[in-house]
PDB file of C-alpha atoms in Angstrom:
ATOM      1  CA  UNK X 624     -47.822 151.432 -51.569  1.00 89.00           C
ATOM      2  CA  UNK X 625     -46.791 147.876 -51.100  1.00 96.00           C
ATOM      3  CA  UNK X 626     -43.492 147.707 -54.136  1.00 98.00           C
ATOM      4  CA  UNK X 627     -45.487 144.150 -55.245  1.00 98.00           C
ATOM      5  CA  UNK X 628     -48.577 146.345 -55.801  1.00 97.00           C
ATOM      6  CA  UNK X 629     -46.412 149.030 -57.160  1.00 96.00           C
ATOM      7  CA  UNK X 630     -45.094 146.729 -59.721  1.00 96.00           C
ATOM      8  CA  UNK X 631     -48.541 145.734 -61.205  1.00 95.00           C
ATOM      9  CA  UNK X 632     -49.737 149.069 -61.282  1.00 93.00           C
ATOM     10  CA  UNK X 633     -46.579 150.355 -63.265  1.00 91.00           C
ATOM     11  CA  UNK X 634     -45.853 147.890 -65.516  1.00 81.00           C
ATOM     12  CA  UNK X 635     -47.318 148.497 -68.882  1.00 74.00           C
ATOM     13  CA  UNK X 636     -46.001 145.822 -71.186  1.00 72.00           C
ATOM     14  CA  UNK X 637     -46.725 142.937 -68.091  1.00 76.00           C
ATOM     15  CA  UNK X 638     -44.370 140.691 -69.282  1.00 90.00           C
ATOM     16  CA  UNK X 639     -42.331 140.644 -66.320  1.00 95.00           C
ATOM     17  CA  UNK X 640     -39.507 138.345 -65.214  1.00 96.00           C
ATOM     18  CA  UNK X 641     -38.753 137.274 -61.534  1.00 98.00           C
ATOM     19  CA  UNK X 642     -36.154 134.836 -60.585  1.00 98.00           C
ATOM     20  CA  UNK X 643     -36.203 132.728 -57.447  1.00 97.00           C
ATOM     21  CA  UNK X 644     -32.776 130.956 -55.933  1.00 98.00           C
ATOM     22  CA  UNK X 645     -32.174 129.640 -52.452  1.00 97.00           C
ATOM     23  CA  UNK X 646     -30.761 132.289 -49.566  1.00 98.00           C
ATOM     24  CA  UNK X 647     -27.177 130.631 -48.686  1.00 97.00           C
ATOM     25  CA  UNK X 648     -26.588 128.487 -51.783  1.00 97.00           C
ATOM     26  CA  UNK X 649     -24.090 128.039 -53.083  1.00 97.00           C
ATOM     27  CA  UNK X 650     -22.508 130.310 -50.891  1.00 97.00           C
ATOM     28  CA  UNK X 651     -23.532 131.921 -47.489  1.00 97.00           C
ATOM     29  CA  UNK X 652     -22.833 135.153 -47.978  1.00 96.00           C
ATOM     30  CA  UNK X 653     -23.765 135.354 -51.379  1.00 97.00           C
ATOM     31  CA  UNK X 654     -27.460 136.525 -50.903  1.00 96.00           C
ATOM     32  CA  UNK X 655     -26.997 140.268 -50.950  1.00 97.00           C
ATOM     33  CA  UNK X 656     -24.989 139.987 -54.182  1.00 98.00           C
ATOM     34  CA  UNK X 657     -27.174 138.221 -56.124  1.00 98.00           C
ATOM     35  CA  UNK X 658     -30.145 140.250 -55.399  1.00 98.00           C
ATOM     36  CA  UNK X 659     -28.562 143.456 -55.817  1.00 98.00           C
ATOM     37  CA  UNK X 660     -26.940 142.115 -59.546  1.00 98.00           C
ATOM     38  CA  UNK X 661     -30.632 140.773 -60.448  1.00 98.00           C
ATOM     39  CA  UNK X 662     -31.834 144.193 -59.500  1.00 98.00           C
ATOM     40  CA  UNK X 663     -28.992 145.847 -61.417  1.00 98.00           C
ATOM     41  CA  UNK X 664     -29.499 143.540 -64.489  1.00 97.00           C
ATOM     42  CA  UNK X 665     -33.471 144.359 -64.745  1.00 96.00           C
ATOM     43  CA  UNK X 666     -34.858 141.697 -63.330  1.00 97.00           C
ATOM     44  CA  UNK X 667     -38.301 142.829 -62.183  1.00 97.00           C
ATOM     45  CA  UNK X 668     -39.257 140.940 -58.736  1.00 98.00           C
ATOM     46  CA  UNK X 669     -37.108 138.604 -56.970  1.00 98.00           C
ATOM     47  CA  UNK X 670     -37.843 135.192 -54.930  1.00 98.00           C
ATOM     48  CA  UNK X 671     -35.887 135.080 -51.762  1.00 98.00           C
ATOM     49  CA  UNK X 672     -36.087 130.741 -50.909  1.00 97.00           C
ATOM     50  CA  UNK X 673     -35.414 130.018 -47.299  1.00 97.00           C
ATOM     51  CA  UNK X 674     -33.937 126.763 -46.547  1.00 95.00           C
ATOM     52  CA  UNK X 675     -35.820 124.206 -45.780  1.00 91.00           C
ATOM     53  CA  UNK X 676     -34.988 120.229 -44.710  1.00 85.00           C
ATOM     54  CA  UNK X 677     -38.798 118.966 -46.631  1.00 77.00           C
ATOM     55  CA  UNK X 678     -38.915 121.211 -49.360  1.00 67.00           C
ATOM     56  CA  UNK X 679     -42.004 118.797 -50.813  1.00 67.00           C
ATOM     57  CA  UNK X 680     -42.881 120.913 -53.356  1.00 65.00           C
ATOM     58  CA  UNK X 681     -39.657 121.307 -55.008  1.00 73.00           C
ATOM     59  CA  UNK X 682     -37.508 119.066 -57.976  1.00 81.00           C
ATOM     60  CA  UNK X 683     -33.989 118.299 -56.977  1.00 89.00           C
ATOM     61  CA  UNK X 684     -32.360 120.717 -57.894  1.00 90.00           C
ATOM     62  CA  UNK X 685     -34.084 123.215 -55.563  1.00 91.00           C
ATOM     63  CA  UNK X 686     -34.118 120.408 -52.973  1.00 91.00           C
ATOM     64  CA  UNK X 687     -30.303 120.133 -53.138  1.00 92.00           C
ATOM     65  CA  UNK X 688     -30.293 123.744 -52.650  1.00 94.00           C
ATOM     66  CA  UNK X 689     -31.911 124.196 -49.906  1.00 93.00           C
ATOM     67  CA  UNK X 690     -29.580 121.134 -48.554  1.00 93.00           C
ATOM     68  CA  UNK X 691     -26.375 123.420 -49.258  1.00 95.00           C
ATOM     69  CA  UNK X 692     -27.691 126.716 -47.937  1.00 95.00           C
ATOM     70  CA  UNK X 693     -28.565 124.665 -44.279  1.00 95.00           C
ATOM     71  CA  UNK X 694     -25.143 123.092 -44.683  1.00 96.00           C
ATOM     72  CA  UNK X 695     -23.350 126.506 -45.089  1.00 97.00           C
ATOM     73  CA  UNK X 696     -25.571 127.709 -41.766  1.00 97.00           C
ATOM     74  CA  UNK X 697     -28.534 129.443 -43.004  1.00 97.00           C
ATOM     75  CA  UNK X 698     -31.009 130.248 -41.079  1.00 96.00           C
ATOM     76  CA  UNK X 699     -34.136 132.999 -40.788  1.00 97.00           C
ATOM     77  CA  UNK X 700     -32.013 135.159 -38.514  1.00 97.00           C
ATOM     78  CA  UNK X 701     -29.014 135.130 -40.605  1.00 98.00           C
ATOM     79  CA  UNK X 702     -31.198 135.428 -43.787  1.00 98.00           C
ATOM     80  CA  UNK X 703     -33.197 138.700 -42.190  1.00 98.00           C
ATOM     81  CA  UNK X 704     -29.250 140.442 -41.313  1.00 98.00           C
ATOM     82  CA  UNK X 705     -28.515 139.800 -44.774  1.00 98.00           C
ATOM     83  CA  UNK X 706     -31.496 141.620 -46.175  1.00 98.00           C
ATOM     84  CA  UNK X 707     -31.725 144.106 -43.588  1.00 98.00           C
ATOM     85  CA  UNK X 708     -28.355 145.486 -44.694  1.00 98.00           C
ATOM     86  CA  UNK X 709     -28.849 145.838 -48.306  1.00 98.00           C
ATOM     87  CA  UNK X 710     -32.913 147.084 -47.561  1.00 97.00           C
ATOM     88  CA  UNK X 711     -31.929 150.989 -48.678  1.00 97.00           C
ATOM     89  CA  UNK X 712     -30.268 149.681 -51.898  1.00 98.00           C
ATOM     90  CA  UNK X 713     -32.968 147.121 -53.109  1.00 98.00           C
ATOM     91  CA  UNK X 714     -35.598 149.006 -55.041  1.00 98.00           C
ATOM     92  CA  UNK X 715     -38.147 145.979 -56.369  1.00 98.00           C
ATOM     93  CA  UNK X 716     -39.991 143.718 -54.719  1.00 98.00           C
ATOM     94  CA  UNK X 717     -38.526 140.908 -52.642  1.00 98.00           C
ATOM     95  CA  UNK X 718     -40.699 138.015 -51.984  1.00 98.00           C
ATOM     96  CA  UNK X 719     -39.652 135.013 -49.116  1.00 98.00           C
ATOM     97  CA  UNK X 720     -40.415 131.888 -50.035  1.00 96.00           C
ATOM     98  CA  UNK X 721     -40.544 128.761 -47.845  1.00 95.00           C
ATOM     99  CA  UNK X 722     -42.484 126.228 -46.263  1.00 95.00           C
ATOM    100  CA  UNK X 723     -44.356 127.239 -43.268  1.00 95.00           C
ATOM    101  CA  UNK X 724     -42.543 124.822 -40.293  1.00 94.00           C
ATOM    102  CA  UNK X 725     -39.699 127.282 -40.295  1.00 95.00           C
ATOM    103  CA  UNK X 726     -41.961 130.283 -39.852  1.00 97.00           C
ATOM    104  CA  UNK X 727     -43.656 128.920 -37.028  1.00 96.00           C
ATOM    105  CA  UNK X 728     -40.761 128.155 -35.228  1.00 96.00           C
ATOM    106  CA  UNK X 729     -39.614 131.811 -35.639  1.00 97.00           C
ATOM    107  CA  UNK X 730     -42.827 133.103 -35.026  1.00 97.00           C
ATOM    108  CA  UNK X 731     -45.857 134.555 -36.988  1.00 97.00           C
ATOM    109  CA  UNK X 732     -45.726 138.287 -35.800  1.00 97.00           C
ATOM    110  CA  UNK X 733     -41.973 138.139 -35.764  1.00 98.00           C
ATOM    111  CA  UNK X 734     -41.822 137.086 -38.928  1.00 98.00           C
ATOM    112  CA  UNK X 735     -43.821 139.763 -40.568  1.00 98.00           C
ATOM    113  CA  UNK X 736     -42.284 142.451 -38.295  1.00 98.00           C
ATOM    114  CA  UNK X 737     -38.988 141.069 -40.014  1.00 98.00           C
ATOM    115  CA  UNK X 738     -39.611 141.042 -42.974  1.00 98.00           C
ATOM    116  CA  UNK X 739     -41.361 144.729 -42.979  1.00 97.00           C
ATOM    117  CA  UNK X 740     -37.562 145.437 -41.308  1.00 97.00           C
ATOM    118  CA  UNK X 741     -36.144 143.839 -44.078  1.00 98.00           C
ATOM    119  CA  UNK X 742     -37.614 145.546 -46.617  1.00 98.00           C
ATOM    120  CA  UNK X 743     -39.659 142.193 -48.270  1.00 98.00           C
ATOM    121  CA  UNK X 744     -42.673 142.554 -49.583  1.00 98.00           C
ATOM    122  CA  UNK X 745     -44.211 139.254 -49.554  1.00 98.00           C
ATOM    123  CA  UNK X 746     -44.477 135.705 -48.897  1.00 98.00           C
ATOM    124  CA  UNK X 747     -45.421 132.483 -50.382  1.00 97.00           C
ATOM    125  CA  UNK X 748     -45.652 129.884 -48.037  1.00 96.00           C
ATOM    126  CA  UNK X 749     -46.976 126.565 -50.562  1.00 93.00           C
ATOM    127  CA  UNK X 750     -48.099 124.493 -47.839  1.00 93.00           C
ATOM    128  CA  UNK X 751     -49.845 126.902 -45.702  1.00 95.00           C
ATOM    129  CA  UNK X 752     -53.511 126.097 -45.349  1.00 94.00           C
ATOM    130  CA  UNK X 753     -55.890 128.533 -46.787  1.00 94.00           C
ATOM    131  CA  UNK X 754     -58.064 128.388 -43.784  1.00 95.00           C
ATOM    132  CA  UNK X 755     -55.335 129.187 -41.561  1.00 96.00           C
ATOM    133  CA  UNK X 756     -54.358 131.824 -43.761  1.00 97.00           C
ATOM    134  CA  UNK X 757     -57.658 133.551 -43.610  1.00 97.00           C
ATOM    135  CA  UNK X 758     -57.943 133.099 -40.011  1.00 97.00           C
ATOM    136  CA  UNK X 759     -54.469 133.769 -38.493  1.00 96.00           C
ATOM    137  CA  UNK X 760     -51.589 134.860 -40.771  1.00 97.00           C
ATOM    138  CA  UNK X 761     -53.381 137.073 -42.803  1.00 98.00           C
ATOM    139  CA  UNK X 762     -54.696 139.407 -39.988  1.00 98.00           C
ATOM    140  CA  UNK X 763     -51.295 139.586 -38.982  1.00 98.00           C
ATOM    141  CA  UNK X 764     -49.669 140.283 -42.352  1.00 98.00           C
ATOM    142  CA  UNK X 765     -51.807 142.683 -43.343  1.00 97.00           C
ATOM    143  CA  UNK X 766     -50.771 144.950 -40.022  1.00 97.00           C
ATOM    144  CA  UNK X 767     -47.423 144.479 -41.193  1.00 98.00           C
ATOM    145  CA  UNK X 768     -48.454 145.178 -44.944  1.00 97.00           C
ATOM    146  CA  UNK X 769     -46.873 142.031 -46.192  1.00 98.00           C
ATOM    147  CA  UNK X 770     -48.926 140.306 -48.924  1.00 98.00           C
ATOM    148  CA  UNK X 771     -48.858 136.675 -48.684  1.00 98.00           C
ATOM    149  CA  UNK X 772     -48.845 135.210 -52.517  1.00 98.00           C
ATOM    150  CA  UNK X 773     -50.829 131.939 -52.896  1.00 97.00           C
ATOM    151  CA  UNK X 774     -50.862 129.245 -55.567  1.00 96.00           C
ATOM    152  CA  UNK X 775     -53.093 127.746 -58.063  1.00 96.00           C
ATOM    153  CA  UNK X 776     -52.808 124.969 -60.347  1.00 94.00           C
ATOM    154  CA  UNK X 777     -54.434 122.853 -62.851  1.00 93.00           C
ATOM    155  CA  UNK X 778     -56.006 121.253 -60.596  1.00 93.00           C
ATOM    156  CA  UNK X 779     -58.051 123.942 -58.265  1.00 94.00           C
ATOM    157  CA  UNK X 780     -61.448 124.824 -59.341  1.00 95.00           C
ATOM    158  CA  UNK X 781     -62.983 127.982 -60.408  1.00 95.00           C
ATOM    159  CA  UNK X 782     -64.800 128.432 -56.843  1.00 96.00           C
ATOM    160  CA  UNK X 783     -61.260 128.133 -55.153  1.00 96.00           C
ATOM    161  CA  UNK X 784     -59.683 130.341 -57.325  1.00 97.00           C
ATOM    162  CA  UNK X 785     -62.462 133.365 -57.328  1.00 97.00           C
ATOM    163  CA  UNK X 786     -61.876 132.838 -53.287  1.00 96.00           C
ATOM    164  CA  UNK X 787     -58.019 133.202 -53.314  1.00 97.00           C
ATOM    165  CA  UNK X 788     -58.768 135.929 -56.170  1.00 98.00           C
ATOM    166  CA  UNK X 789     -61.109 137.730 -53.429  1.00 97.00           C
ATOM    167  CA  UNK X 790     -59.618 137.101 -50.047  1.00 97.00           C
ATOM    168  CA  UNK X 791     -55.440 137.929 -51.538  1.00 97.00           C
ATOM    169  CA  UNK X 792     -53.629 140.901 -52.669  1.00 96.00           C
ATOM    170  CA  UNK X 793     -50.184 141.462 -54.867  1.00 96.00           C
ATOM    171  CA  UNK X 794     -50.286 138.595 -57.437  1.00 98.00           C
ATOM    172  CA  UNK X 795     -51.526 135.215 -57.882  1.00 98.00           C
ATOM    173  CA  UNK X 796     -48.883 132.319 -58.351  1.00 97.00           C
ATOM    174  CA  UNK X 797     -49.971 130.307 -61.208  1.00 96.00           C
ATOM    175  CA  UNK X 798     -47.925 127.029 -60.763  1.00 93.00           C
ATOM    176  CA  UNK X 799     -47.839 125.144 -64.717  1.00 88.00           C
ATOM    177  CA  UNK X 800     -48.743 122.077 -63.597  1.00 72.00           C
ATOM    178  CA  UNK X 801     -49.346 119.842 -60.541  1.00 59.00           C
ATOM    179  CA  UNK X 802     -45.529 118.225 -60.610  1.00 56.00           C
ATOM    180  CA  UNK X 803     -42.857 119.328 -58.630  1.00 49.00           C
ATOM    181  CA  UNK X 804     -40.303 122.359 -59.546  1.00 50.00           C
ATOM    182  CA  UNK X 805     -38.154 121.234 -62.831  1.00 46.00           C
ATOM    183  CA  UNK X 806     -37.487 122.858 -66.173  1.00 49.00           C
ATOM    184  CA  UNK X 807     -39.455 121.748 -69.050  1.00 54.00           C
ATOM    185  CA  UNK X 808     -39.446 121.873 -72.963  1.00 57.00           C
ATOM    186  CA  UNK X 809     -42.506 123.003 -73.236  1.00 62.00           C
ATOM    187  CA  UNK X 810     -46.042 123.372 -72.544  1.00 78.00           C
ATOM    188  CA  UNK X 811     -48.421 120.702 -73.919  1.00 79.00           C
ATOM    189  CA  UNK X 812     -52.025 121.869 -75.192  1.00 84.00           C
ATOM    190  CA  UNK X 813     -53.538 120.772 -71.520  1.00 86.00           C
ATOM    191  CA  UNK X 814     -51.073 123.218 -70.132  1.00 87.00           C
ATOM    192  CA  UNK X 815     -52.072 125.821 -72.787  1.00 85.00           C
ATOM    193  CA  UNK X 816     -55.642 125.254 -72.103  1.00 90.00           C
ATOM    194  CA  UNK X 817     -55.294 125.665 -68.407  1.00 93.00           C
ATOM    195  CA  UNK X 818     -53.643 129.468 -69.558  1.00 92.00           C
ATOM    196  CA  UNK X 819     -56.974 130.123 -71.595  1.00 91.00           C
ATOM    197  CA  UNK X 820     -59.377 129.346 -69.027  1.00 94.00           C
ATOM    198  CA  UNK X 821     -57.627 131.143 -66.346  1.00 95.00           C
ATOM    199  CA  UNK X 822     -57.322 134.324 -68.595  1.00 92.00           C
ATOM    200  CA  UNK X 823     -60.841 133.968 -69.323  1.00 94.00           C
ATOM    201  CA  UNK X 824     -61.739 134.603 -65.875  1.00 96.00           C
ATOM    202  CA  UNK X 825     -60.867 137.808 -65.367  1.00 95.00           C
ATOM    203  CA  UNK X 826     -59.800 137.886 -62.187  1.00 97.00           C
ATOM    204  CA  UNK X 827     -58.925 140.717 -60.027  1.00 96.00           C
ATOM    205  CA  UNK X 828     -55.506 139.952 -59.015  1.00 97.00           C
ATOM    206  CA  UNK X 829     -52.622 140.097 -61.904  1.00 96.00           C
ATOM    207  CA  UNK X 830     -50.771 136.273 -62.374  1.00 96.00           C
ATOM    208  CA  UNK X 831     -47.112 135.205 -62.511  1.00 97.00           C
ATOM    209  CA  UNK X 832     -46.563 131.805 -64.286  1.00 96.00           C
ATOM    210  CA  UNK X 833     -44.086 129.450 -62.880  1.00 94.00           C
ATOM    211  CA  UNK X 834     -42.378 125.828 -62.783  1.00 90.00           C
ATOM    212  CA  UNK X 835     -40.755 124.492 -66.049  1.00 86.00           C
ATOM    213  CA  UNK X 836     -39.920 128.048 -67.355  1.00 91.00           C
ATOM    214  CA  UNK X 837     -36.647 127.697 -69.273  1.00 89.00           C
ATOM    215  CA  UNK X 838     -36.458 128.183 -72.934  1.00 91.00           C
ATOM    216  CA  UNK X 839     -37.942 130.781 -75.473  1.00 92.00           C
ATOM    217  CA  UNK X 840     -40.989 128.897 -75.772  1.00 91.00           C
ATOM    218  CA  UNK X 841     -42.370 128.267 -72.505  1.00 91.00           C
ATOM    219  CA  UNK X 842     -41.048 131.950 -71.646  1.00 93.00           C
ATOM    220  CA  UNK X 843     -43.570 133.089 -74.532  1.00 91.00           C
ATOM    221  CA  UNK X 844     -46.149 131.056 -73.381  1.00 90.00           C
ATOM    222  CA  UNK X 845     -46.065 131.830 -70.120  1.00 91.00           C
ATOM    223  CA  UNK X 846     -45.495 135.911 -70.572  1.00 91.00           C
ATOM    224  CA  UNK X 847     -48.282 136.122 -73.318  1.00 91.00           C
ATOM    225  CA  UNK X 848     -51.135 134.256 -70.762  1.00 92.00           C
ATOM    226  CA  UNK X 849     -49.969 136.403 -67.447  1.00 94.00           C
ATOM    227  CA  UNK X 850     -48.181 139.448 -66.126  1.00 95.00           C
ATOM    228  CA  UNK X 851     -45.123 137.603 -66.342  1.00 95.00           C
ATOM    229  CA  UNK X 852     -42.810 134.477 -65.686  1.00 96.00           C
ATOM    230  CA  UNK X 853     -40.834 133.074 -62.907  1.00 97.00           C
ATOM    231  CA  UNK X 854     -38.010 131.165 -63.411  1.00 96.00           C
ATOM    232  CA  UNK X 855     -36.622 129.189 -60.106  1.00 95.00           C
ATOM    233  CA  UNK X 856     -34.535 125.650 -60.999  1.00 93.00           C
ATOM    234  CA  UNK X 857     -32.953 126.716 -64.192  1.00 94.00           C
ATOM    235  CA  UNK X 858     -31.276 129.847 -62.675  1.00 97.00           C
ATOM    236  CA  UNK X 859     -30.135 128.204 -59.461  1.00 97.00           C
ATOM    237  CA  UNK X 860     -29.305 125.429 -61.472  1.00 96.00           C
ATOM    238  CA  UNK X 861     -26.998 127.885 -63.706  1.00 97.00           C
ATOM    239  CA  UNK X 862     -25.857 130.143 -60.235  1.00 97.00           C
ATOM    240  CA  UNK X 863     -24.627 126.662 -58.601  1.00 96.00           C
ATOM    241  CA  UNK X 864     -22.783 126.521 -61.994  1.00 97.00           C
ATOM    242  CA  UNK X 865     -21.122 129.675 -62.030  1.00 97.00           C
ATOM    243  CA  UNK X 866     -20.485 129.314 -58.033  1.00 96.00           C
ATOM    244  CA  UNK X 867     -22.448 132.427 -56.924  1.00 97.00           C
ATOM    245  CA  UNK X 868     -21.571 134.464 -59.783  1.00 98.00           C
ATOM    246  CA  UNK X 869     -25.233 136.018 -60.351  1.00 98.00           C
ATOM    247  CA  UNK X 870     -23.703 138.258 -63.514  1.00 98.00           C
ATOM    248  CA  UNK X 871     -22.566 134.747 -65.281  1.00 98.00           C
ATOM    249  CA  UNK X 872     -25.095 132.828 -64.216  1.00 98.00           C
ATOM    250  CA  UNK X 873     -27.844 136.088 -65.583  1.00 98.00           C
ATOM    251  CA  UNK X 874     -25.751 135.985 -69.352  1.00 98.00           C
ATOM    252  CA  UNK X 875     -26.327 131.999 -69.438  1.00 97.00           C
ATOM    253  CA  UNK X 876     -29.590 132.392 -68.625  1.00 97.00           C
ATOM    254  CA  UNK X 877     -30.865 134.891 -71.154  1.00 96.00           C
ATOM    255  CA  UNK X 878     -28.510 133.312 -73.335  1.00 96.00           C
ATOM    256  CA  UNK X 879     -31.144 129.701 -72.671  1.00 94.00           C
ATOM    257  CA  UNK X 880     -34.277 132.078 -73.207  1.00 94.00           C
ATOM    258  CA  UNK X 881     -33.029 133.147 -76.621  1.00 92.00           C
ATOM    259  CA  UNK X 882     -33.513 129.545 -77.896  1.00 85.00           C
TER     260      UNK X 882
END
C-alpha cells in the first residue's frame, strides 16, 4: 500500500502534523538530515520542496528558500541521490513539492520512475492543470503508484471539489485561504466557515490544512476541521534560523505551537 494511504488508514486520532522545507536550504547537503530528525521526532508526513526560480504560489520566505537551495546547486538529480540514499531508513510518507516547469524539463515518466526509486510517495505540483492531470500525468503516476495531491481553496466550488474528490487518491490539500504561503495569527470566521462547509461534505478523500499554520490556535483549528496540519514557512523560517539544525529548529517550533 501506497505509505500516504497507509497513513490515513492507520491514524486513529487524525490530527496529524507534516512539515514542508525546501531540499538544499539552508544547506545542500542538509536534506537527508532533516528528514530523517523529522521522522525521528514524530513528525507524521513530510514535504520535500524542490527549488524553483517562480515559486508564485509561495510568501517570501519560501521564495527566498528556494533562491538559496538553487544558489547552493540544487537540482532534481541531486535532490533524487539524496533521497535515494536514505530510502531504506525513511519510514513515512515523503511528498515532492514543486511547480511543474522543473518536472517537465526532467521528464514526466522519469520523474515518477524517480521518485518510486526514491522512495516518495507523492506529489503536489500547485500549478499543474487539472485537465492535464487527468489526461497525462495521472496515467503515468498511477503506473508508478505515486499519488499526485491537489489543492483546494476558498475559492473552488463544490462541483470542482467532488471532481478532485473523485478523480485523486492519498489526501486532499486544503490551502486556508487564497493568499500566498505566510504564517498567520489566526483564522477569521470566513476561514472557519470555509472548514464547516468542507467538513460537511463528506468527501471521500481525508484533508490536510495548510498556509498560515503557526501558533496553538490556528494548529487547533486546523487539526479539529481535517486529518491534520501542515506547517511550511514557519519551520523553514525557524530551520534557516538554526542553520540546518532540524532538532533546534523542531524544539522552537513546538515550543511556537504551545502558545
Amino acid at each position: 500500500m501506497n505509505k500516504i494511504n497507509q497513513l490515513f488508514a492507520n491514524s486513529i486520532d487524525q490530527k496529524l502534523l507534516s512539515l514542508y522545507f525546501c531540499a538544499g536550504s539552508p544547506t545542500l547537503e542538509g536534506t537527508a538530515d532533516v528528514i530523517l530528525t523529522l521522522q525521528r521526532r514524530g513528525i507524521a508526513m513530510i514535504e520535500v520542496g524542490i527549488p524553483f526560480s517562480d515559486p508564485l504560489a509561495d510568501g517570501p520566505v519560501i521564495q527566498s528558500a528556494a533562491t538559496q537551495a538553487l544558489k547552493n546547486g540544487m537540482t532534481l538529480k541531486t535532490l533524487f541521490s539524496q533521497l535515494t540514499s536514505i530510502k531504506d531508513q525513511v519510514e513515512i510518507p515523503l511528498v515532492l513539492m514543486g511547480y511543474l516547469n522543473p518536472i517537465l524539463h526532467y521528464g514526466i515518466e522519469a520523474f515518477c520512475q524517480s521518485c518510486v526509486e526514491a522512495g516518495v510517495s507523492g506529489a503536489i505540483i500547485p500549478d499543474l492543470p487539472f485537465d492535464d492531470y487527468l489526461n497525462i500525468v495521472k496515467p503515468v503516476a498511477d503506473k508508478y503508484d505515486l499519488r499526485i495531491i491537489m489543492l483546494i481553496t476558498p475559492e473552488t466550488s463544490e462541483e470542482r471539489i467532488r471532481f478532485i474528490d473523485d478523480n485523486t487518491d492519498g489526501f486532499i490539500y486544503m490551502v486556508s485561504s487564497a493568499a500566498i504561503t505566510g504564517t498567520q495569527k489566526s483564522f477569521d470566521d470566513a476561514k472557519q466557515a470555509y472548514f464547516r462547509r468542507i467538513n460537511a461534505m463528506n468527501l471521500r478523500n481525508p484533508r490536510m490544512i495548510g498556509f498560515g499554520i503557526s501558533n496553538a490556535q490556528t494548529l487547533k483549528a486546523a487539526q479539529d476541521n481535517a486529518a491534520g496540519a501542515i506547517i511550511g514557512s514557519k519551520f523553514v523560517t525557524l530551520l534557516n534560523e538554526a542553520e540546518g539544525n532540524a532538532d533546534v529548529a523542531l524544539d522552537r517550533l513546538f515550543e511556537a505551537l504551545e502558545k
